[in-house]
């Protein structure tokens, strides 16, 4: 059954997730519309949104050092570079990093790529950063947010900012196949992962052989408290109704992505955004 609890060890879950994400890369290279980046002014919709949210804290990324955690195939990383940043991309998938490097080479852009689990990022990455960035579909793959937040704090320079936008945990508790807004999955953690078996991915028409994945629900309080516990100051917390991917077939296309039908839109958040600072 999709989303059922699983008493799985972290290393086992991590290996299953890695096998799945390695296979996703080829599908995503075809589905992400990489040809759009041949226009040197093109930015991903995700980064365009996130830059606007960051603007009150960082009016420009020009000349800043930015670490992009869980960078996947590098479209958002390239967009950050085009916004003026010197970028370092971190991911646990060698296939994803190879695809990201190909994208950057095609666009004659520069980046540093680091093969590492995000939970080991501080030890793997050289230097420190003005901005640590992660966005959309990231922390559900991590079992330990305290350790995650500690990596972020360690990567930031004094006064540096952390930014995350991700799917809202309230959204993830909903049944994506129901005819209405019905809660199906856990909102709160209980020490166990949720097990999924799906042969498709959110982008691309092909199928996967490594279908099993494991995710962990993280309530909003856990995210915020992990960052506070790592010594970061929360500057901003926002929630929104629009997603950059279609969580449910019932979602409708709107400017900036997808949302629930209009008569349901104000009943549940679809994303959250946190901006935090490492004290000077």
Short mmCIF file of N, CA, C and O in Angstrom, two decimals, residues 34-170:
data_model
loop_
_atom_site.label_atom_id
_atom_site.label_comp_id
_atom_site.label_asym_id
_atom_site.label_seq_id
_atom_site.Cartn_x
_atom_site.Cartn_y
_atom_site.Cartn_z
N UNK A 34 15.33 21.30 -21.15
CA UNK A 34 16.66 21.89 -21.02
C UNK A 34 17.01 22.82 -22.17
O UNK A 34 17.85 23.71 -22.02
N UNK A 35 16.36 22.63 -23.33
CA UNK A 35 16.65 23.50 -24.46
C UNK A 35 16.30 24.96 -24.16
O UNK A 35 16.87 25.88 -24.75
N UNK A 36 15.38 25.18 -23.22
CA UNK A 36 15.03 26.56 -22.87
C UNK A 36 16.22 27.32 -22.31
O UNK A 36 16.30 28.55 -22.44
N UNK A 37 17.18 26.60 -21.72
CA UNK A 37 18.34 27.24 -21.11
C UNK A 37 19.37 27.68 -22.15
O UNK A 37 20.36 28.32 -21.80
N UNK A 38 19.12 27.34 -23.43
CA UNK A 38 19.97 27.89 -24.49
C UNK A 38 19.80 29.39 -24.61
O UNK A 38 20.66 30.09 -25.13
N UNK A 39 18.68 29.91 -24.11
CA UNK A 39 18.49 31.35 -23.96
C UNK A 39 19.24 31.77 -22.70
O UNK A 39 18.87 31.36 -21.59
N UNK A 40 20.28 32.58 -22.83
CA UNK A 40 21.11 32.90 -21.65
C UNK A 40 20.38 33.70 -20.58
O UNK A 40 20.91 33.84 -19.47
N UNK A 41 19.21 34.20 -20.87
CA UNK A 41 18.45 34.94 -19.86
C UNK A 41 17.42 34.06 -19.15
O UNK A 41 16.77 34.53 -18.20
N UNK A 42 17.29 32.81 -19.57
CA UNK A 42 16.24 31.95 -19.02
C UNK A 42 16.59 31.49 -17.60
O UNK A 42 17.70 31.03 -17.34
N UNK A 43 15.62 31.63 -16.70
CA UNK A 43 15.72 31.09 -15.35
C UNK A 43 14.59 30.11 -15.14
O UNK A 43 13.50 30.25 -15.70
N UNK A 44 14.82 29.12 -14.28
CA UNK A 44 13.74 28.20 -13.94
C UNK A 44 12.63 28.95 -13.22
O UNK A 44 12.86 29.94 -12.53
N UNK A 45 11.40 28.46 -13.38
CA UNK A 45 10.27 29.09 -12.68
C UNK A 45 10.47 29.03 -11.17
O UNK A 45 10.08 29.96 -10.44
N UNK A 46 11.07 27.94 -10.69
CA UNK A 46 11.31 27.79 -9.26
C UNK A 46 12.22 28.91 -8.74
O UNK A 46 11.92 29.59 -7.76
N UNK A 47 13.34 29.10 -9.40
CA UNK A 47 14.29 30.11 -8.93
C UNK A 47 13.75 31.52 -9.15
O UNK A 47 13.96 32.41 -8.30
N UNK A 48 13.02 31.74 -10.22
CA UNK A 48 12.43 33.07 -10.43
C UNK A 48 11.52 33.44 -9.25
O UNK A 48 11.54 34.55 -8.73
N UNK A 49 10.71 32.46 -8.81
CA UNK A 49 9.85 32.67 -7.65
C UNK A 49 10.68 32.91 -6.39
O UNK A 49 10.41 33.83 -5.60
N UNK A 50 11.70 32.10 -6.20
CA UNK A 50 12.49 32.17 -4.97
C UNK A 50 13.32 33.44 -4.88
O UNK A 50 13.49 34.00 -3.79
N UNK A 51 13.82 33.91 -6.01
CA UNK A 51 14.57 35.17 -5.99
C UNK A 51 13.67 36.33 -5.56
O UNK A 51 14.10 37.22 -4.82
N UNK A 52 12.42 36.31 -6.01
CA UNK A 52 11.49 37.36 -5.60
C UNK A 52 11.22 37.30 -4.10
O UNK A 52 11.13 38.33 -3.42
N UNK A 53 11.13 36.07 -3.55
CA UNK A 53 10.91 35.92 -2.11
C UNK A 53 12.13 36.34 -1.31
O UNK A 53 12.01 36.83 -0.19
N UNK A 54 13.31 36.15 -1.88
CA UNK A 54 14.55 36.50 -1.19
C UNK A 54 14.90 37.98 -1.29
O UNK A 54 15.75 38.47 -0.54
N UNK A 55 14.26 38.69 -2.21
CA UNK A 55 14.73 40.03 -2.57
C UNK A 55 14.79 40.99 -1.39
O UNK A 55 15.69 41.83 -1.30
N UNK A 56 13.86 40.87 -0.44
CA UNK A 56 13.87 41.81 0.69
C UNK A 56 15.09 41.57 1.60
O UNK A 56 15.47 42.46 2.37
N UNK A 57 15.67 40.38 1.52
CA UNK A 57 16.84 40.06 2.35
C UNK A 57 18.14 40.12 1.55
O UNK A 57 19.18 40.50 2.08
N UNK A 58 18.06 39.68 0.28
CA UNK A 58 19.21 39.72 -0.62
C UNK A 58 18.74 40.34 -1.92
O UNK A 58 18.21 39.65 -2.80
N UNK A 59 18.91 41.65 -2.10
CA UNK A 59 18.45 42.30 -3.33
C UNK A 59 19.10 41.74 -4.59
O UNK A 59 18.53 41.81 -5.67
N UNK A 60 20.30 41.16 -4.44
CA UNK A 60 21.02 40.60 -5.58
C UNK A 60 21.90 39.45 -5.11
O UNK A 60 22.40 39.46 -3.98
N UNK A 61 22.08 38.47 -5.99
CA UNK A 61 23.03 37.39 -5.72
C UNK A 61 24.39 37.66 -6.34
O UNK A 61 25.31 36.84 -6.20
N UNK A 62 24.53 38.78 -7.02
CA UNK A 62 25.77 39.08 -7.72
C UNK A 62 26.96 39.06 -6.77
O UNK A 62 26.96 39.73 -5.74
N UNK A 63 27.94 38.24 -7.10
CA UNK A 63 29.16 38.15 -6.31
C UNK A 63 29.06 37.31 -5.06
O UNK A 63 30.05 37.19 -4.32
N UNK A 64 27.91 36.70 -4.80
CA UNK A 64 27.74 35.90 -3.59
C UNK A 64 28.08 34.43 -3.85
O UNK A 64 27.92 33.92 -4.95
N UNK A 65 28.54 33.76 -2.80
CA UNK A 65 28.79 32.32 -2.84
C UNK A 65 27.53 31.60 -2.37
O UNK A 65 27.06 31.83 -1.25
N UNK A 66 27.01 30.71 -3.22
CA UNK A 66 25.75 30.03 -2.94
C UNK A 66 25.97 28.52 -3.02
O UNK A 66 26.53 28.01 -4.00
N UNK A 67 25.52 27.82 -2.00
CA UNK A 67 25.55 26.36 -1.97
C UNK A 67 24.13 25.85 -2.17
O UNK A 67 23.23 26.14 -1.37
N UNK A 68 23.93 25.07 -3.21
CA UNK A 68 22.62 24.52 -3.55
C UNK A 68 22.60 23.05 -3.12
O UNK A 68 23.23 22.20 -3.74
N UNK A 69 21.88 22.77 -2.05
CA UNK A 69 21.77 21.41 -1.54
C UNK A 69 20.69 20.64 -2.30
O UNK A 69 19.63 21.18 -2.60
N UNK A 70 20.97 19.36 -2.57
CA UNK A 70 20.05 18.49 -3.32
C UNK A 70 19.71 19.13 -4.67
O UNK A 70 18.57 19.35 -5.03
N UNK A 71 20.77 19.38 -5.44
CA UNK A 71 20.66 20.18 -6.66
C UNK A 71 20.12 19.42 -7.85
O UNK A 71 19.78 20.02 -8.87
N UNK A 72 20.06 18.09 -7.78
CA UNK A 72 19.56 17.24 -8.87
C UNK A 72 20.33 17.56 -10.17
O UNK A 72 21.54 17.61 -10.14
N UNK A 73 19.63 17.80 -11.28
CA UNK A 73 20.33 17.93 -12.57
C UNK A 73 20.73 19.36 -12.89
O UNK A 73 21.17 19.64 -14.00
N UNK A 74 20.60 20.27 -11.94
CA UNK A 74 21.27 21.55 -12.04
C UNK A 74 20.51 22.69 -12.70
O UNK A 74 21.09 23.77 -12.89
N UNK A 75 19.24 22.52 -13.03
CA UNK A 75 18.53 23.62 -13.67
C UNK A 75 18.38 24.81 -12.73
O UNK A 75 18.56 25.97 -13.15
N UNK A 76 18.05 24.55 -11.49
CA UNK A 76 17.95 25.65 -10.52
C UNK A 76 19.34 26.20 -10.18
O UNK A 76 19.50 27.40 -9.95
N UNK A 77 20.33 25.33 -10.15
CA UNK A 77 21.70 25.77 -9.89
C UNK A 77 22.17 26.73 -10.98
O UNK A 77 22.78 27.77 -10.69
N UNK A 78 21.89 26.37 -12.22
CA UNK A 78 22.25 27.25 -13.34
C UNK A 78 21.51 28.59 -13.24
O UNK A 78 22.09 29.65 -13.50
N UNK A 79 20.27 28.53 -12.82
CA UNK A 79 19.49 29.76 -12.67
C UNK A 79 20.09 30.65 -11.59
O UNK A 79 20.14 31.88 -11.75
N UNK A 80 20.56 30.06 -10.50
CA UNK A 80 21.23 30.84 -9.46
C UNK A 80 22.53 31.46 -9.99
O UNK A 80 22.85 32.60 -9.67
N UNK A 81 23.25 30.70 -10.79
CA UNK A 81 24.48 31.23 -11.39
C UNK A 81 24.16 32.39 -12.32
O UNK A 81 24.88 33.40 -12.35
N UNK A 82 23.09 32.27 -13.08
CA UNK A 82 22.71 33.35 -13.99
C UNK A 82 22.24 34.59 -13.25
O UNK A 82 22.26 35.69 -13.80
N UNK A 83 21.82 34.40 -12.00
CA UNK A 83 21.47 35.55 -11.16
C UNK A 83 22.69 36.21 -10.56
O UNK A 83 22.56 37.19 -9.81
N UNK A 84 23.89 35.69 -10.85
CA UNK A 84 25.13 36.33 -10.44
C UNK A 84 25.93 35.60 -9.40
O UNK A 84 27.02 36.05 -9.02
N UNK A 85 25.43 34.47 -8.90
CA UNK A 85 26.10 33.76 -7.82
C UNK A 85 27.24 32.89 -8.33
O UNK A 85 27.24 32.42 -9.47
N UNK A 86 28.21 32.66 -7.47
CA UNK A 86 29.19 31.59 -7.65
C UNK A 86 28.63 30.37 -6.95
O UNK A 86 28.40 30.40 -5.73
N UNK A 87 28.37 29.30 -7.69
CA UNK A 87 27.53 28.21 -7.18
C UNK A 87 28.32 26.93 -6.92
O UNK A 87 29.24 26.58 -7.66
N UNK A 88 27.89 26.26 -5.86
CA UNK A 88 28.33 24.90 -5.55
C UNK A 88 27.08 24.05 -5.43
O UNK A 88 26.17 24.37 -4.66
N UNK A 89 27.02 22.96 -6.21
CA UNK A 89 25.87 22.07 -6.17
C UNK A 89 26.22 20.78 -5.46
O UNK A 89 27.28 20.20 -5.71
N UNK A 90 25.34 20.32 -4.58
CA UNK A 90 25.56 19.11 -3.78
C UNK A 90 24.41 18.14 -4.04
O UNK A 90 23.25 18.52 -3.95
N UNK A 91 24.75 16.88 -4.33
CA UNK A 91 23.71 15.87 -4.51
C UNK A 91 24.31 14.49 -4.23
O UNK A 91 25.51 14.29 -4.39
N UNK A 92 23.43 13.55 -3.84
CA UNK A 92 23.91 12.20 -3.54
C UNK A 92 23.91 11.30 -4.77
O UNK A 92 24.37 10.17 -4.70
N UNK A 93 23.42 11.80 -5.90
CA UNK A 93 23.31 10.99 -7.11
C UNK A 93 24.41 11.33 -8.10
O UNK A 93 24.44 12.43 -8.66
N UNK A 94 25.33 10.40 -8.38
CA UNK A 94 26.35 10.66 -9.40
C UNK A 94 25.76 10.95 -10.76
O UNK A 94 26.27 11.80 -11.51
N UNK A 95 24.68 10.25 -11.13
CA UNK A 95 24.06 10.49 -12.43
C UNK A 95 23.52 11.91 -12.52
O UNK A 95 23.62 12.57 -13.56
N UNK A 96 22.90 12.39 -11.43
CA UNK A 96 22.37 13.75 -11.44
C UNK A 96 23.49 14.78 -11.57
O UNK A 96 23.37 15.75 -12.34
N UNK A 97 24.59 14.58 -10.86
CA UNK A 97 25.69 15.52 -10.95
C UNK A 97 26.33 15.51 -12.33
O UNK A 97 26.74 16.56 -12.85
N UNK A 98 26.40 14.33 -12.96
CA UNK A 98 26.93 14.26 -14.32
C UNK A 98 26.02 15.02 -15.29
O UNK A 98 26.49 15.74 -16.18
N UNK A 99 24.71 14.89 -15.11
CA UNK A 99 23.76 15.63 -15.95
C UNK A 99 23.89 17.13 -15.72
O UNK A 99 23.84 17.93 -16.67
N UNK A 100 24.04 17.53 -14.45
CA UNK A 100 24.22 18.95 -14.15
C UNK A 100 25.48 19.49 -14.79
O UNK A 100 25.48 20.60 -15.36
N UNK A 101 26.55 18.72 -14.73
CA UNK A 101 27.81 19.16 -15.34
C UNK A 101 27.66 19.30 -16.84
O UNK A 101 28.21 20.24 -17.45
N UNK A 102 26.90 18.39 -17.48
CA UNK A 102 26.67 18.50 -18.92
C UNK A 102 25.89 19.77 -19.26
O UNK A 102 26.18 20.45 -20.24
N UNK A 103 24.88 20.07 -18.45
CA UNK A 103 24.09 21.28 -18.67
C UNK A 103 24.97 22.52 -18.56
O UNK A 103 24.90 23.43 -19.42
N UNK A 104 25.80 22.59 -17.55
CA UNK A 104 26.67 23.74 -17.37
C UNK A 104 27.70 23.84 -18.49
O UNK A 104 28.00 24.94 -18.98
N UNK A 105 28.23 22.71 -18.93
CA UNK A 105 29.21 22.74 -20.02
C UNK A 105 28.55 23.25 -21.30
O UNK A 105 29.14 24.07 -22.03
N UNK A 106 27.33 22.79 -21.55
CA UNK A 106 26.60 23.24 -22.75
C UNK A 106 26.37 24.75 -22.71
O UNK A 106 26.38 25.41 -23.76
N UNK A 107 26.19 25.30 -21.54
CA UNK A 107 25.92 26.73 -21.40
C UNK A 107 27.17 27.54 -21.07
O UNK A 107 27.08 28.74 -20.79
N UNK A 108 28.33 26.88 -21.10
CA UNK A 108 29.60 27.55 -20.80
C UNK A 108 29.54 28.27 -19.45
O UNK A 108 30.02 29.40 -19.29
N UNK A 109 28.94 27.59 -18.47
CA UNK A 109 28.81 28.14 -17.13
C UNK A 109 29.72 27.38 -16.17
O UNK A 109 30.10 26.23 -16.43
N UNK A 110 30.05 28.00 -15.05
CA UNK A 110 30.96 27.41 -14.07
C UNK A 110 30.23 27.05 -12.79
O UNK A 110 29.35 27.78 -12.34
N UNK A 111 30.62 25.92 -12.22
CA UNK A 111 30.09 25.49 -10.92
C UNK A 111 31.06 24.51 -10.31
O UNK A 111 31.90 23.91 -10.99
N UNK A 112 30.95 24.35 -9.00
CA UNK A 112 31.64 23.28 -8.28
C UNK A 112 30.60 22.24 -7.91
O UNK A 112 29.54 22.57 -7.36
N UNK A 113 30.89 20.97 -8.21
CA UNK A 113 29.95 19.89 -7.92
C UNK A 113 30.53 19.00 -6.83
O UNK A 113 31.70 18.63 -6.87
N UNK A 114 29.70 18.66 -5.86
CA UNK A 114 30.13 17.85 -4.73
C UNK A 114 29.19 16.67 -4.58
O UNK A 114 27.98 16.85 -4.39
N UNK A 115 29.74 15.48 -4.67
CA UNK A 115 28.96 14.26 -4.48
C UNK A 115 28.92 13.93 -3.00
O UNK A 115 29.93 13.56 -2.39
N UNK A 116 27.75 14.13 -2.39
CA UNK A 116 27.63 13.89 -0.96
C UNK A 116 26.16 13.79 -0.57
O UNK A 116 25.29 14.45 -1.16
N UNK A 117 25.87 12.98 0.43
CA UNK A 117 24.58 13.07 1.09
C UNK A 117 24.48 14.46 1.73
O UNK A 117 25.46 14.99 2.26
N UNK A 118 23.29 15.01 1.72
CA UNK A 118 23.12 16.33 2.32
C UNK A 118 23.42 16.28 3.82
O UNK A 118 23.89 17.27 4.40
N UNK A 119 23.21 15.13 4.45
CA UNK A 119 23.47 15.02 5.88
C UNK A 119 24.96 14.94 6.21
O UNK A 119 25.34 14.93 7.38
N UNK A 120 25.81 14.90 5.19
CA UNK A 120 27.26 14.92 5.37
C UNK A 120 27.88 16.13 4.68
O UNK A 120 29.09 16.20 4.48
N UNK A 121 27.05 17.11 4.32
CA UNK A 121 27.50 18.18 3.43
C UNK A 121 28.63 19.02 4.01
O UNK A 121 29.55 19.41 3.28
N UNK A 122 28.60 19.33 5.31
CA UNK A 122 29.63 20.21 5.87
C UNK A 122 31.01 19.59 5.72
O UNK A 122 31.98 20.30 5.39
N UNK A 123 31.13 18.30 5.94
CA UNK A 123 32.43 17.65 5.81
C UNK A 123 32.87 17.52 4.36
O UNK A 123 34.08 17.50 4.07
N UNK A 124 31.92 17.47 3.43
CA UNK A 124 32.24 17.22 2.02
C UNK A 124 32.54 18.48 1.23
O UNK A 124 33.29 18.43 0.25
N UNK A 125 31.98 19.60 1.64
CA UNK A 125 32.07 20.84 0.86
C UNK A 125 33.17 21.74 1.42
O UNK A 125 33.28 21.93 2.63
N UNK A 126 33.96 22.29 0.54
CA UNK A 126 35.02 23.22 0.92
C UNK A 126 34.47 24.64 0.97
O UNK A 126 33.74 25.07 0.08
N UNK A 127 34.83 25.36 2.02
CA UNK A 127 34.47 26.77 2.11
C UNK A 127 33.15 27.00 2.80
O UNK A 127 32.48 26.07 3.27
N UNK A 128 32.77 28.27 2.90
CA UNK A 128 31.49 28.63 3.49
C UNK A 128 30.78 29.61 2.56
O UNK A 128 31.35 30.08 1.57
N UNK A 129 29.52 29.96 2.90
CA UNK A 129 28.65 30.54 1.89
C UNK A 129 27.81 31.69 2.44
O UNK A 129 27.46 31.72 3.62
N UNK A 130 27.47 32.60 1.51
CA UNK A 130 26.55 33.69 1.83
C UNK A 130 25.11 33.21 1.86
O UNK A 130 24.28 33.77 2.58
N UNK A 131 24.80 32.18 1.05
CA UNK A 131 23.45 31.65 0.96
C UNK A 131 23.52 30.15 0.78
O UNK A 131 24.26 29.64 -0.08
N UNK A 132 22.79 29.43 1.61
CA UNK A 132 22.54 28.01 1.39
C UNK A 132 21.09 27.89 0.95
O UNK A 132 20.19 28.40 1.62
N UNK A 133 20.88 27.21 -0.16
CA UNK A 133 19.58 27.21 -0.84
C UNK A 133 19.12 25.76 -1.06
O UNK A 133 19.91 24.90 -1.47
N UNK A 134 17.84 25.53 -0.81
CA UNK A 134 17.23 24.26 -1.20
C UNK A 134 15.76 24.53 -1.47
O UNK A 134 15.14 25.37 -0.81
N UNK A 135 15.21 23.86 -2.47
CA UNK A 135 13.85 24.21 -2.87
C UNK A 135 13.15 23.06 -3.57
O UNK A 135 13.70 22.48 -4.52
N UNK A 136 11.97 22.72 -3.09
CA UNK A 136 10.98 21.85 -3.73
C UNK A 136 11.40 20.39 -3.74
O UNK A 136 12.31 19.97 -4.46
N UNK A 137 10.70 19.62 -2.91
CA UNK A 137 10.86 18.16 -2.94
C UNK A 137 12.15 17.66 -2.32
O UNK A 137 12.76 16.73 -2.84
N UNK A 138 12.57 18.25 -1.20
CA UNK A 138 13.89 17.92 -0.67
C UNK A 138 13.85 17.19 0.68
O UNK A 138 14.34 16.08 0.81
N UNK A 139 13.28 17.80 1.70
CA UNK A 139 13.48 17.27 3.05
C UNK A 139 12.64 16.03 3.35
O UNK A 139 12.91 15.34 4.34
N UNK A 140 11.66 15.70 2.52
CA UNK A 140 10.91 14.46 2.74
C UNK A 140 11.80 13.23 2.61
O UNK A 140 11.46 12.16 3.10
N UNK A 141 12.97 13.39 1.96
CA UNK A 141 13.88 12.27 1.76
C UNK A 141 14.85 12.08 2.92
O UNK A 141 15.69 11.19 2.89
N UNK A 142 14.74 12.92 3.93
CA UNK A 142 15.70 12.92 5.05
C UNK A 142 15.03 12.48 6.33
O UNK A 142 13.94 12.94 6.66
N UNK A 143 15.71 11.61 7.08
CA UNK A 143 15.15 11.11 8.33
C UNK A 143 15.43 12.03 9.51
O UNK A 143 14.65 12.07 10.46
N UNK A 144 16.52 12.78 9.47
CA UNK A 144 17.02 13.51 10.64
C UNK A 144 17.17 14.99 10.31
O UNK A 144 18.18 15.41 9.76
N UNK A 145 16.18 15.80 10.66
CA UNK A 145 16.25 17.22 10.35
C UNK A 145 17.20 17.98 11.27
O UNK A 145 17.72 19.03 10.88
N UNK A 146 17.44 17.50 12.47
CA UNK A 146 18.43 18.16 13.32
C UNK A 146 19.81 18.09 12.68
O UNK A 146 20.56 19.08 12.66
N UNK A 147 20.15 16.94 12.16
CA UNK A 147 21.44 16.79 11.48
C UNK A 147 21.47 17.63 10.20
O UNK A 147 22.50 18.23 9.87
N UNK A 148 20.37 17.66 9.49
CA UNK A 148 20.27 18.49 8.28
C UNK A 148 20.52 19.95 8.61
O UNK A 148 21.32 20.63 7.95
N UNK A 149 19.86 20.45 9.63
CA UNK A 149 20.01 21.86 10.01
C UNK A 149 21.44 22.16 10.46
O UNK A 149 21.96 23.26 10.20
N UNK A 150 22.08 21.20 11.12
CA UNK A 150 23.46 21.41 11.55
C UNK A 150 24.40 21.57 10.35
O UNK A 150 25.36 22.36 10.41
N UNK A 151 24.13 20.84 9.26
CA UNK A 151 24.95 21.00 8.06
C UNK A 151 24.80 22.40 7.49
O UNK A 151 25.77 23.04 7.09
N UNK A 152 23.57 22.88 7.46
CA UNK A 152 23.29 24.22 6.93
C UNK A 152 24.01 25.28 7.75
O UNK A 152 24.68 26.17 7.20
N UNK A 153 23.87 25.20 9.07
CA UNK A 153 24.53 26.17 9.93
C UNK A 153 26.05 26.13 9.73
O UNK A 153 26.71 27.17 9.74
N UNK A 154 26.60 24.94 9.57
CA UNK A 154 28.03 24.81 9.37
C UNK A 154 28.52 25.36 8.04
O UNK A 154 29.67 25.80 7.92
N UNK A 155 27.67 25.34 7.02
CA UNK A 155 28.05 25.83 5.70
C UNK A 155 27.95 27.35 5.57
O UNK A 155 28.58 27.94 4.69
N UNK A 156 27.16 27.98 6.43
CA UNK A 156 26.92 29.41 6.32
C UNK A 156 28.03 30.23 6.97
O UNK A 156 28.54 29.88 8.04
N UNK A 157 28.35 31.33 6.34
CA UNK A 157 29.18 32.35 6.97
C UNK A 157 28.35 33.09 8.02
O UNK A 157 27.11 33.09 7.96
N UNK A 158 29.01 33.74 8.94
CA UNK A 158 28.31 34.60 9.89
C UNK A 158 27.53 35.65 9.11
O UNK A 158 28.07 36.30 8.21
N UNK A 159 26.25 35.77 9.41
CA UNK A 159 25.38 36.69 8.69
C UNK A 159 24.78 36.12 7.43
O UNK A 159 23.95 36.78 6.79
N UNK A 160 25.16 34.90 7.06
CA UNK A 160 24.65 34.27 5.85
C UNK A 160 23.22 33.80 6.01
O UNK A 160 22.72 33.61 7.13
N UNK A 161 22.52 33.60 4.88
CA UNK A 161 21.12 33.24 4.87
C UNK A 161 20.90 31.82 4.39
O UNK A 161 21.63 31.30 3.53
N UNK A 162 19.87 31.20 4.96
CA UNK A 162 19.37 29.92 4.47
C UNK A 162 17.97 30.14 3.92
O UNK A 162 17.15 30.85 4.52
N UNK A 163 17.68 29.50 2.78
CA UNK A 163 16.36 29.61 2.15
C UNK A 163 15.86 28.22 1.78
O UNK A 163 16.59 27.43 1.17
N UNK A 164 14.62 27.94 2.15
CA UNK A 164 13.97 26.72 1.71
C UNK A 164 12.53 27.03 1.31
O UNK A 164 11.83 27.79 2.00
N UNK A 165 12.10 26.49 0.17
CA UNK A 165 10.68 26.39 -0.18
C UNK A 165 10.41 24.94 -0.51
O UNK A 165 11.16 24.33 -1.28
N UNK A 166 9.36 24.39 0.06
CA UNK A 166 9.10 22.98 -0.15
C UNK A 166 7.60 22.72 -0.04
O UNK A 166 6.83 23.59 0.37
N UNK A 167 7.21 21.51 -0.43
CA UNK A 167 5.83 21.12 -0.27
C UNK A 167 5.42 21.17 1.19
O UNK A 167 6.18 20.78 2.08
N UNK A 168 4.22 21.65 1.44
CA UNK A 168 3.76 21.80 2.82
C UNK A 168 3.40 20.45 3.40
O UNK A 168 2.77 19.62 2.74
N UNK A 169 3.78 20.19 4.66
CA UNK A 169 3.43 18.89 5.26
C UNK A 169 1.92 18.66 5.36
O UNK A 169 1.48 17.51 5.35
N UNK A 170 1.15 19.72 5.44
CA UNK A 170 -0.31 19.54 5.44
C UNK A 170 -0.78 19.00 4.08
O UNK A 170 -1.68 18.16 4.01
#
